[in-house]
Amino acid sequence: MKLKIALGFALCAVAITAHAEKIALVGATAINPADGKVMPNATVVINGDKIEHVSMGKQDAAALGKQIDCAGKFILPGYIDTHVHFFQSGDLFTRPDGADLNSVRPYKDEVAWIKSHLDDTFARYIRCGITSVVDVGGPFWNFEVRKRANATAKAPRVAVAGPLISSVSREKLDLGDPPIVKIDTAEQAREFVRKLTEQKPDVVKIWYIVDKDHAVESFRPIVRATIEESHAHNIRVAVHATELETARAAVEEGADVLVHSVIDKPVDEAFVKLLKDRHVILCPTLVVFERYGRVFSHQLNLTREEQAWGNPEVIATLDVTKIPQDKLPQRIKDALAKPEEALDRIKKTYDIALPNLKKLDDAGVTIAAGTDAGNVGTIHGPALFREFQLMKQAGLTPMQILQCATVNAAKLFGGETGARVGKIDNGCFADLVILTSNPLDDIKNASEIHTVVKNGVVYPASQLIPAPH
Ligand SMILES: [Zn+2]
C-alpha cells in the first residue's frame, strides 16, 4: 500500500514535469534592456509559458530540463510593436480615404482579404521576433482579432483599441462597422466611450486631426470628455496629435499616450517637461511618415527584411505604375509627376521628427517603438526594423532602441500582460528572440533572428512563414 502511494506520487510528478516542458537555453549572451544588463554565458530556464530562472554559467543539468545550446547567440525579450492596425493590410487599397482605388479593387474585397489572412499576418509578426503588438484603433471587429490572436499559438499577444474617436469623418472606410467615428459633442463622446467599455478595450484612441477647418480648440472639449470618461472606467487614452500645439492640448487634457511624433516644429522645454511630469508615453512611428509619399511617387524603399518577411501579395500591389493611368487618383498622379516633392516633404518631416525624438528620449520621456503598420507601404512585421534604422538615424543607441521596443513598449501594452512581457526576468512570459549577432554592436543585427520563443514554445525562425518566391 505504502509502495503504491509512493509510486502514484512519483508518476504524478513525472506527468507534471512533462506537461510543464521545462527548457533551458544555455550559453547565450542574455541582453535585458529593462535594466541594461548584459549577461554572458547565460542559462535561461523556461517552465511552461514562463521564464523560471535566469543565471550566469551552466547550472545543475538535472534541474534544467531539455537543454538547447545557444552558445555564440544573443537572447532578448521578444520585441513589441506598439502601433499597428490589423484592419489595414499595408497594401495600396487599404486606405480609400487617402487614395480611392475602388475601381481597381473594391474596398470590401480588401477587407475580406484582410480578415481571411489574419493568421498569416500574425505569423509574420512572430517571424520578426515581435511577440506582442498594440492595435491602436480599428472597427469593432478588432476585438475579435484580439480574441483570435489570444487563441493562436503563432500570434503575438494583442492589446487593442476600438474605433477612433475623431474630429473628422472618413465615409469611405465605413462598411457598417467604421474604424473612425466622427464625434461632435462631449456627451456623444461619453456615450461612445461607455459603448467601448463593454468590449474591455486596452486603450481608447482619439484621432485629433487639426487642419484649416478643424481648430485645436474646437475639438478640445471632446478630447476632455473622452479622457474623463475613459479614466473613470480605468482605461488609458492614446491620442493621434502630430502638431506641437495639438499634442500639448491632448496631454494637458490627460492623454496617457501620444501615438506619433510631433512633426510640425521642434518640441520646446515646456512640452518635454509636461510629458515627463505626466508620465506620458510617446510612440514615434517614424517609418509611416515616409511610406505613403514613397509609394505614391514610386520611390518605395522597402528593406530586405520587408521584402523577405512581408506578405508578398501586399508588396506586389505597391507598384503604382501597374495601375492603369485612367484609374489613378489625382493624389498619386501628382506624386508620380513630381517625386522629388514627395521626397522633399519626407525629408522635412524627418528634419523635425528625428531631433524631437532624440530630445525627448535624452530627457527621459518614455519612448515606445511602433510603426503604424498596416498603412499603405508600412509592412506588418518587418516594418519595425526600418523603424529601428530611423531611430538610429535620430541618434539613439542600440540599447536605447531595444529599450523602446521591449520594456518601454510593455508599459504601453499595459495591464497584467504588459507587466509580464518586455523583460527577461523570473515570472515573465517566455517570449524571447534569439539572434545570431550582437544587436548592441549595431541595431541592424536585431533582425538576425535564429529562433523565436512565444509563450514558452520554441520556433526556428526560418520555419515560421513560407519562403518568398
Ligand atoms: Zn495609426
Short mmCIF file of C-alpha atoms and ligand atoms in Angstrom, two decimals:
data_model
loop_
_atom_site.label_atom_id
_atom_site.label_comp_id
_atom_site.label_asym_id
_atom_site.label_seq_id
_atom_site.Cartn_x
_atom_site.Cartn_y
_atom_site.Cartn_z
CA MET A 1 0.00 0.00 0.00
CA LYS A 2 2.73 2.34 1.03
CA LEU A 3 4.66 1.49 -2.15
CA LYS A 4 1.61 2.09 -4.30
CA ILE A 5 1.12 5.59 -2.88
CA ALA A 6 4.79 6.41 -3.39
CA LEU A 7 4.65 5.15 -6.95
CA GLY A 8 1.48 7.10 -7.63
CA PHE A 9 3.14 10.28 -6.39
CA ALA A 10 6.23 9.67 -8.50
CA LEU A 11 4.19 9.16 -11.68
CA CYS A 12 2.24 12.28 -10.97
CA ALA A 13 5.43 14.31 -10.58
CA VAL A 14 6.71 12.99 -13.91
CA ALA A 15 3.45 13.90 -15.61
CA ILE A 16 3.60 17.47 -14.29
CA THR A 17 7.20 17.87 -15.41
CA ALA A 18 6.37 16.58 -18.86
CA HIS A 19 3.39 18.89 -19.14
CA ALA A 20 5.40 21.89 -17.98
CA GLU A 21 8.01 21.27 -20.70
CA LYS A 22 10.98 22.67 -18.94
CA ILE A 23 13.51 24.04 -21.43
CA ALA A 24 16.89 25.61 -20.79
CA LEU A 25 18.55 27.96 -23.25
CA VAL A 26 22.22 27.53 -22.43
CA GLY A 27 25.32 29.56 -23.24
CA ALA A 28 23.97 32.69 -24.98
CA THR A 29 24.56 36.28 -24.02
CA ALA A 30 21.32 37.48 -22.43
CA ILE A 31 20.54 41.14 -23.02
CA ASN A 32 17.89 42.60 -20.73
CA PRO A 33 17.13 46.17 -21.82
CA ALA A 34 14.92 46.64 -18.74
CA ASP A 35 17.98 47.11 -16.55
CA GLY A 36 20.60 47.44 -19.29
CA LYS A 37 22.33 44.27 -18.07
CA VAL A 38 24.25 42.03 -20.44
CA MET A 39 24.85 38.53 -19.10
CA PRO A 40 27.40 36.38 -20.94
CA ASN A 41 27.15 32.59 -20.87
CA ALA A 42 23.61 32.76 -19.50
CA THR A 43 21.21 29.98 -18.69
CA VAL A 44 17.55 30.89 -19.21
CA VAL A 45 15.21 28.26 -17.82
CA ILE A 46 11.67 28.21 -19.24
CA ASN A 47 8.98 26.34 -17.37
CA GLY A 48 5.73 26.12 -19.32
CA ASP A 49 4.85 29.61 -20.54
CA LYS A 50 7.09 31.48 -18.08
CA ILE A 51 10.74 32.28 -17.53
CA GLU A 52 11.56 30.40 -14.34
CA HIS A 53 15.14 31.35 -13.80
CA VAL A 54 17.97 33.35 -15.36
CA SER A 55 21.55 32.95 -14.26
CA MET A 56 25.13 33.16 -15.39
CA GLY A 57 27.07 29.98 -16.15
CA LYS A 58 26.00 26.38 -16.53
CA GLN A 59 23.59 25.10 -13.90
CA ASP A 60 22.89 21.71 -12.40
CA ALA A 61 21.90 19.73 -15.50
CA ALA A 62 19.13 17.79 -13.76
CA ALA A 63 17.23 20.99 -12.92
CA LEU A 64 17.34 22.33 -16.45
CA GLY A 65 15.05 20.00 -18.39
CA LYS A 66 15.60 19.87 -22.13
CA GLN A 67 18.70 21.86 -22.99
CA ILE A 68 19.14 23.95 -26.12
CA ASP A 69 22.68 25.03 -26.90
CA CYS A 70 22.75 28.75 -27.63
CA ALA A 71 26.49 29.37 -27.45
CA GLY A 72 27.52 32.39 -29.55
CA LYS A 73 23.96 33.70 -29.71
CA PHE A 74 22.13 36.62 -28.10
CA ILE A 75 18.83 36.36 -26.22
CA LEU A 76 16.48 39.31 -25.90
CA PRO A 77 12.90 39.74 -24.74
CA GLY A 78 10.53 39.45 -27.73
CA TYR A 79 10.06 42.78 -29.50
CA ILE A 80 6.85 44.76 -29.13
CA ASP A 81 5.36 46.96 -31.86
CA THR A 82 3.08 49.40 -30.03
CA HIS A 83 1.36 50.84 -33.07
CA VAL A 84 -0.25 48.57 -35.65
CA HIS A 85 -3.67 48.32 -37.34
CA PHE A 86 -4.94 44.87 -38.20
CA PHE A 87 -7.86 46.30 -40.20
CA GLN A 88 -5.32 47.55 -42.77
CA SER A 89 -3.13 45.28 -44.88
CA GLY A 90 -0.36 47.72 -45.83
CA ASP A 91 -1.29 47.36 -49.49
CA LEU A 92 -2.25 50.08 -51.97
CA PHE A 93 -6.01 49.65 -51.49
CA THR A 94 -6.20 49.70 -47.73
CA ARG A 95 -7.00 53.41 -47.25
CA PRO A 96 -9.51 54.52 -49.89
CA ASP A 97 -9.98 57.73 -47.89
CA GLY A 98 -6.37 58.59 -48.79
CA ALA A 99 -6.25 57.18 -52.34
CA ASP A 100 -9.50 55.83 -53.73
CA LEU A 101 -8.79 52.80 -55.91
CA ASN A 102 -12.20 51.16 -55.52
CA SER A 103 -12.42 50.95 -59.32
CA VAL A 104 -9.35 48.69 -59.29
CA ARG A 105 -10.14 46.72 -56.15
CA PRO A 106 -13.35 47.32 -54.19
CA TYR A 107 -12.65 48.17 -50.56
CA LYS A 108 -14.98 45.42 -49.36
CA ASP A 109 -12.79 42.86 -51.17
CA GLU A 110 -9.75 44.40 -49.49
CA VAL A 111 -11.32 44.00 -46.04
CA ALA A 112 -12.38 40.43 -46.84
CA TRP A 113 -8.78 39.62 -47.82
CA ILE A 114 -7.50 41.15 -44.58
CA LYS A 115 -9.89 39.10 -42.45
CA SER A 116 -9.00 35.87 -44.26
CA HIS A 117 -5.25 36.48 -43.86
CA LEU A 118 -5.08 37.31 -40.16
CA ASP A 119 -3.22 34.11 -39.24
CA ASP A 120 -0.63 34.85 -41.92
CA THR A 121 -0.20 38.38 -40.55
CA PHE A 122 0.17 37.03 -37.02
CA ALA A 123 2.84 34.52 -38.13
CA ARG A 124 4.84 37.27 -39.86
CA TYR A 125 5.00 39.19 -36.57
CA ILE A 126 6.36 36.11 -34.81
CA ARG A 127 8.87 35.60 -37.68
CA CYS A 128 10.18 39.08 -36.91
CA GLY A 129 10.60 38.29 -33.22
CA ILE A 130 7.62 40.54 -32.41
CA THR A 131 5.75 38.69 -29.70
CA SER A 132 3.35 41.48 -28.65
CA VAL A 133 1.63 44.31 -30.50
CA VAL A 134 -0.79 47.10 -29.71
CA ASP A 135 -3.52 47.70 -32.28
CA VAL A 136 -4.19 51.39 -31.85
CA GLY A 137 -7.62 51.54 -33.42
CA GLY A 138 -9.95 49.89 -35.89
CA PRO A 139 -13.53 48.68 -36.31
CA PHE A 140 -15.36 46.82 -33.54
CA TRP A 141 -14.19 43.56 -35.16
CA ASN A 142 -10.76 44.49 -33.77
CA PHE A 143 -11.93 42.93 -30.52
CA GLU A 144 -12.41 39.65 -32.41
CA VAL A 145 -8.86 39.99 -33.71
CA ARG A 146 -7.58 40.19 -30.12
CA LYS A 147 -9.60 37.09 -29.21
CA ARG A 148 -8.30 35.19 -32.24
CA ALA A 149 -4.67 36.16 -31.54
CA ASN A 150 -5.00 35.06 -27.94
CA ALA A 151 -6.24 31.66 -29.13
CA THR A 152 -3.47 31.25 -31.73
CA ALA A 153 -0.02 29.92 -30.83
CA LYS A 154 1.88 31.57 -33.69
CA ALA A 155 0.48 35.02 -32.96
CA PRO A 156 1.67 37.98 -30.97
CA ARG A 157 -0.11 38.99 -27.78
CA VAL A 158 -2.52 41.71 -28.83
CA ALA A 159 -3.82 44.76 -26.98
CA VAL A 160 -6.49 46.77 -28.82
CA ALA A 161 -8.38 49.99 -29.09
CA GLY A 162 -11.76 50.06 -30.80
CA PRO A 163 -12.94 52.67 -33.32
CA LEU A 164 -11.16 56.01 -33.26
CA ILE A 165 -12.98 58.95 -31.71
CA SER A 166 -12.35 61.53 -34.39
CA SER A 167 -12.65 65.20 -35.28
CA VAL A 168 -13.18 64.27 -38.94
CA SER A 169 -15.24 61.63 -40.74
CA ARG A 170 -13.96 59.02 -43.19
CA GLU A 171 -17.05 57.70 -45.03
CA LYS A 172 -15.03 55.63 -47.49
CA LEU A 173 -13.92 53.31 -44.68
CA ASP A 174 -17.47 52.72 -43.46
CA LEU A 175 -18.75 49.28 -44.45
CA GLY A 176 -21.15 49.19 -41.50
CA ASP A 177 -18.54 48.89 -38.73
CA PRO A 178 -16.40 52.01 -39.28
CA PRO A 179 -12.86 52.24 -37.87
CA ILE A 180 -13.15 56.02 -37.48
CA VAL A 181 -16.18 57.66 -35.89
CA LYS A 182 -16.71 61.41 -36.02
CA ILE A 183 -17.84 62.72 -32.65
CA ASP A 184 -19.36 66.19 -32.39
CA THR A 185 -20.24 66.74 -28.74
CA ALA A 186 -18.86 65.90 -25.30
CA GLU A 187 -21.99 63.91 -24.49
CA GLN A 188 -21.61 61.82 -27.68
CA ALA A 189 -18.02 61.16 -26.68
CA ARG A 190 -19.00 59.91 -23.23
CA GLU A 191 -21.70 57.72 -24.70
CA PHE A 192 -19.28 56.22 -27.24
CA VAL A 193 -16.68 55.52 -24.54
CA ARG A 194 -19.33 53.73 -22.48
CA LYS A 195 -20.19 51.60 -25.53
CA LEU A 196 -16.48 50.81 -25.98
CA THR A 197 -16.04 49.77 -22.34
CA GLU A 198 -18.41 46.83 -22.92
CA GLN A 199 -15.64 45.35 -25.11
CA LYS A 200 -12.91 45.97 -22.50
CA PRO A 201 -10.54 47.94 -24.72
CA ASP A 202 -6.92 48.07 -23.59
CA VAL A 203 -6.82 51.68 -24.67
CA VAL A 204 -9.19 54.29 -26.12
CA LYS A 205 -7.95 56.14 -29.18
CA ILE A 206 -8.62 59.73 -30.21
CA TRP A 207 -7.93 60.95 -33.74
CA TYR A 208 -7.23 64.64 -33.07
CA ILE A 209 -6.97 65.86 -36.65
CA VAL A 210 -6.36 69.59 -36.98
CA ASP A 211 -6.49 71.45 -40.29
CA LYS A 212 -7.87 74.68 -41.70
CA ASP A 213 -11.43 73.51 -40.98
CA HIS A 214 -10.72 71.89 -37.61
CA ALA A 215 -9.09 74.03 -34.93
CA VAL A 216 -7.26 72.66 -31.88
CA GLU A 217 -9.72 74.36 -29.50
CA SER A 218 -12.95 73.30 -31.24
CA PHE A 219 -12.35 69.56 -30.66
CA ARG A 220 -10.73 70.03 -27.26
CA PRO A 221 -13.95 69.62 -25.19
CA ILE A 222 -14.49 66.26 -26.89
CA VAL A 223 -10.91 65.22 -26.09
CA ARG A 224 -11.52 66.24 -22.46
CA ALA A 225 -14.81 64.33 -22.18
CA THR A 226 -13.35 61.21 -23.82
CA ILE A 227 -10.41 61.17 -21.43
CA GLU A 228 -12.54 61.85 -18.34
CA GLU A 229 -14.99 59.08 -19.20
CA SER A 230 -12.22 56.60 -20.12
CA HIS A 231 -10.28 57.32 -16.94
CA ALA A 232 -13.46 56.90 -14.92
CA HIS A 233 -13.50 53.33 -16.32
CA ASN A 234 -9.75 52.90 -15.69
CA ILE A 235 -8.95 52.86 -19.40
CA ARG A 236 -5.99 54.78 -20.80
CA VAL A 237 -6.28 57.13 -23.74
CA ALA A 238 -3.94 57.32 -26.73
CA VAL A 239 -4.08 60.36 -28.96
CA HIS A 240 -3.04 60.94 -32.57
CA ALA A 241 -1.73 64.51 -32.45
CA THR A 242 1.10 65.38 -34.80
CA GLU A 243 1.36 69.15 -34.30
CA LEU A 244 3.05 70.57 -31.22
CA GLU A 245 0.01 72.55 -30.06
CA THR A 246 -2.39 69.64 -30.67
CA ALA A 247 -0.12 67.26 -28.77
CA ARG A 248 0.25 69.77 -25.94
CA ALA A 249 -3.54 70.21 -25.70
CA ALA A 250 -4.03 66.41 -25.66
CA VAL A 251 -1.53 65.93 -22.83
CA GLU A 252 -2.92 68.88 -20.85
CA GLU A 253 -6.33 67.20 -21.08
CA GLY A 254 -4.85 63.99 -19.64
CA ALA A 255 -3.76 61.83 -22.59
CA ASP A 256 -1.68 58.84 -21.45
CA VAL A 257 -0.07 58.08 -24.81
CA LEU A 258 0.88 60.10 -27.89
CA VAL A 259 0.85 57.75 -30.86
CA HIS A 260 3.06 59.68 -33.29
CA SER A 261 5.90 62.20 -33.33
CA VAL A 262 5.44 65.94 -33.33
CA ILE A 263 6.28 66.81 -36.94
CA ASP A 264 5.42 70.49 -37.44
CA LYS A 265 8.01 72.15 -35.19
CA PRO A 266 10.72 71.39 -32.64
CA VAL A 267 9.38 70.43 -29.21
CA ASP A 268 10.05 73.06 -26.52
CA GLU A 269 11.20 72.65 -22.93
CA ALA A 270 7.70 73.13 -21.54
CA PHE A 271 6.41 70.28 -23.71
CA VAL A 272 9.24 67.97 -22.69
CA LYS A 273 8.59 68.74 -19.01
CA LEU A 274 4.84 68.23 -19.47
CA LEU A 275 5.37 64.74 -20.92
CA LYS A 276 7.79 63.83 -18.15
CA ASP A 277 5.62 65.20 -15.31
CA ARG A 278 2.52 63.41 -16.64
CA HIS A 279 4.43 60.14 -17.40
CA VAL A 280 3.18 60.21 -20.96
CA ILE A 281 4.46 57.51 -23.32
CA LEU A 282 5.30 58.61 -26.85
CA CYS A 283 5.37 56.23 -29.83
CA PRO A 284 7.21 57.96 -32.71
CA THR A 285 6.07 55.80 -35.73
CA LEU A 286 8.82 57.27 -37.91
CA VAL A 287 8.51 54.74 -40.74
CA VAL A 288 4.91 55.58 -41.62
CA PHE A 289 5.85 59.20 -42.40
CA GLU A 290 7.86 58.13 -45.44
CA ARG A 291 5.73 55.33 -46.78
CA TYR A 292 2.60 56.97 -48.25
CA GLY A 293 4.73 59.53 -50.10
CA ARG A 294 7.23 56.97 -51.33
CA VAL A 295 4.57 54.51 -52.52
CA PHE A 296 2.56 57.17 -54.36
CA SER A 297 5.66 58.66 -56.04
CA HIS A 298 7.05 55.21 -56.95
CA GLN A 299 10.09 55.69 -54.68
CA LEU A 300 9.46 52.86 -52.24
CA ASN A 301 12.49 51.83 -50.18
CA LEU A 302 11.43 48.51 -48.62
CA THR A 303 14.19 46.94 -46.55
CA ARG A 304 15.50 43.44 -47.17
CA GLU A 305 13.58 42.31 -44.07
CA GLU A 306 10.35 43.67 -45.50
CA GLN A 307 10.98 42.02 -48.86
CA ALA A 308 11.75 38.70 -47.21
CA TRP A 309 9.12 38.60 -44.47
CA GLY A 310 6.34 40.93 -45.61
CA ASN A 311 3.31 39.40 -47.27
CA PRO A 312 4.23 39.09 -50.99
CA GLU A 313 0.67 39.84 -52.18
CA VAL A 314 0.68 43.08 -50.21
CA ILE A 315 4.10 44.09 -51.53
CA ALA A 316 3.11 43.30 -55.14
CA THR A 317 0.34 45.94 -55.02
CA LEU A 318 2.69 48.74 -54.03
CA ASP A 319 3.97 49.36 -57.56
CA VAL A 320 1.66 52.19 -58.65
CA THR A 321 2.93 52.06 -62.23
CA LYS A 322 0.94 48.81 -62.65
CA ILE A 323 -2.35 50.70 -62.19
CA PRO A 324 -3.98 51.90 -65.44
CA GLN A 325 -3.39 55.64 -65.81
CA ASP A 326 -7.12 56.46 -66.03
CA LYS A 327 -7.77 54.76 -62.69
CA LEU A 328 -5.10 56.60 -60.71
CA PRO A 329 -6.43 59.08 -58.15
CA GLN A 330 -5.18 62.65 -58.56
CA ARG A 331 -3.01 62.39 -55.42
CA ILE A 332 -0.98 59.55 -56.95
CA LYS A 333 -0.80 61.22 -60.39
CA ASP A 334 0.61 64.36 -58.74
CA ALA A 335 3.13 62.37 -56.71
CA LEU A 336 4.26 60.43 -59.79
CA ALA A 337 4.69 63.67 -61.74
CA LYS A 338 6.90 65.21 -59.04
CA PRO A 339 8.59 62.51 -56.96
CA GLU A 340 11.23 64.96 -55.75
CA GLU A 341 8.50 66.96 -54.00
CA ALA A 342 7.28 63.84 -52.18
CA LEU A 343 10.82 63.03 -51.07
CA ASP A 344 11.39 66.62 -50.01
CA ARG A 345 8.27 66.56 -47.81
CA ILE A 346 9.51 63.36 -46.16
CA LYS A 347 12.93 64.91 -45.55
CA LYS A 348 11.33 67.98 -43.98
CA THR A 349 9.25 65.76 -41.68
CA TYR A 350 12.32 63.85 -40.51
CA ASP A 351 14.34 67.05 -40.11
CA ILE A 352 11.87 67.84 -37.30
CA ALA A 353 10.75 64.42 -36.06
CA LEU A 354 14.21 62.86 -35.61
CA PRO A 355 15.70 65.64 -33.43
CA ASN A 356 12.42 65.71 -31.47
CA LEU A 357 12.77 62.00 -30.73
CA LYS A 358 16.39 62.42 -29.60
CA LYS A 359 15.49 65.33 -27.36
CA LEU A 360 12.56 63.52 -25.73
CA ASP A 361 14.49 60.28 -25.19
CA ASP A 362 17.52 62.08 -23.76
CA ALA A 363 15.22 63.98 -21.38
CA GLY A 364 13.87 60.70 -20.02
CA VAL A 365 10.45 60.64 -21.66
CA THR A 366 9.28 57.03 -22.10
CA ILE A 367 9.52 56.21 -25.80
CA ALA A 368 7.83 53.04 -27.10
CA ALA A 369 8.73 51.69 -30.53
CA GLY A 370 5.90 51.44 -33.04
CA THR A 371 5.41 51.55 -36.80
CA ASP A 372 1.74 52.24 -37.70
CA ALA A 373 1.96 49.01 -39.73
CA GLY A 374 -1.00 48.33 -41.97
CA ASN A 375 -0.93 51.80 -43.50
CA VAL A 376 -0.05 51.95 -47.20
CA GLY A 377 3.54 50.68 -47.59
CA THR A 378 4.15 50.05 -43.88
CA ILE A 379 4.56 46.29 -43.79
CA HIS A 380 3.11 44.23 -40.93
CA GLY A 381 6.01 42.68 -39.02
CA PRO A 382 9.31 43.74 -40.59
CA ALA A 383 8.46 47.48 -40.71
CA LEU A 384 9.82 47.52 -37.14
CA PHE A 385 13.37 47.08 -38.45
CA ARG A 386 13.02 50.17 -40.66
CA GLU A 387 11.77 51.98 -37.54
CA PHE A 388 14.96 50.87 -35.75
CA GLN A 389 17.08 52.31 -38.60
CA LEU A 390 15.29 55.65 -38.33
CA MET A 391 15.65 55.67 -34.53
CA LYS A 392 19.36 55.07 -35.06
CA GLN A 393 19.43 57.95 -37.53
CA ALA A 394 17.85 60.11 -34.80
CA GLY A 395 20.87 59.32 -32.63
CA LEU A 396 19.52 56.67 -30.29
CA THR A 397 21.97 53.98 -29.16
CA PRO A 398 21.22 50.29 -29.80
CA MET A 399 20.41 49.82 -26.10
CA GLN A 400 18.02 52.79 -26.17
CA ILE A 401 16.28 51.41 -29.25
CA LEU A 402 15.97 47.97 -27.66
CA GLN A 403 14.53 49.56 -24.51
CA CYS A 404 11.93 51.34 -26.67
CA ALA A 405 10.99 48.03 -28.31
CA THR A 406 10.80 45.95 -25.12
CA VAL A 407 10.48 47.35 -21.60
CA ASN A 408 9.03 50.74 -22.61
CA ALA A 409 6.70 49.17 -25.15
CA ALA A 410 5.45 46.78 -22.45
CA LYS A 411 4.37 49.81 -20.42
CA LEU A 412 2.30 50.99 -23.37
CA PHE A 413 0.83 47.49 -23.78
CA GLY A 414 -0.26 47.79 -20.14
CA GLY A 415 -2.41 45.58 -17.94
CA GLU A 416 -1.43 42.25 -16.46
CA THR A 417 0.16 41.13 -19.72
CA GLY A 418 2.21 44.31 -20.07
CA ALA A 419 3.67 43.64 -16.63
CA ARG A 420 4.92 40.22 -17.78
CA VAL A 421 6.45 41.00 -21.18
CA GLY A 422 9.39 43.05 -22.41
CA LYS A 423 11.82 41.73 -19.80
CA ILE A 424 13.99 38.70 -19.20
CA ASP A 425 13.01 38.11 -15.62
CA ASN A 426 11.70 35.35 -13.39
CA GLY A 427 7.93 35.00 -13.75
CA CYS A 428 7.73 36.87 -17.07
CA PHE A 429 6.16 35.22 -20.11
CA ALA A 430 8.73 33.22 -22.05
CA ASP A 431 8.58 35.48 -25.12
CA LEU A 432 12.13 35.71 -26.45
CA VAL A 433 14.09 36.34 -29.60
CA ILE A 434 17.43 34.63 -30.19
CA LEU A 435 19.86 36.39 -32.54
CA THR A 436 22.99 35.19 -34.29
CA SER A 437 24.81 38.50 -33.92
CA ASN A 438 25.03 41.20 -31.30
CA PRO A 439 22.44 44.00 -31.64
CA LEU A 440 24.48 46.18 -29.28
CA ASP A 441 27.27 46.30 -31.91
CA ASP A 442 24.78 47.55 -34.49
CA ILE A 443 20.99 47.64 -34.26
CA LYS A 444 20.79 46.12 -37.75
CA ASN A 445 21.70 42.83 -36.08
CA ALA A 446 18.31 42.92 -34.32
CA SER A 447 16.87 41.21 -37.41
CA GLU A 448 19.45 38.39 -37.49
CA ILE A 449 16.85 36.11 -35.96
CA HIS A 450 17.67 32.45 -35.38
CA THR A 451 14.86 31.36 -33.07
CA VAL A 452 11.72 32.88 -31.62
CA VAL A 453 10.14 31.74 -28.36
CA LYS A 454 6.50 32.67 -27.82
CA ASN A 455 4.67 31.61 -24.68
CA GLY A 456 7.37 29.02 -23.97
CA VAL A 457 7.15 27.39 -27.42
CA VAL A 458 10.38 27.39 -29.43
CA TYR A 459 10.18 28.14 -33.19
CA PRO A 460 13.11 28.01 -35.61
CA ALA A 461 12.62 31.39 -37.29
CA SER A 462 13.06 30.14 -40.85
CA GLN A 463 10.13 27.73 -40.50
CA LEU A 464 7.55 30.27 -39.37
CA ILE A 465 6.41 31.59 -42.75
CA PRO A 466 6.62 30.36 -46.34
CA ALA A 467 9.87 31.23 -48.11
CA PRO A 468 9.46 34.12 -50.59
CA HIS A 469 9.44 33.14 -54.27
ZN ZN B 1 -2.13 54.54 -36.54
#
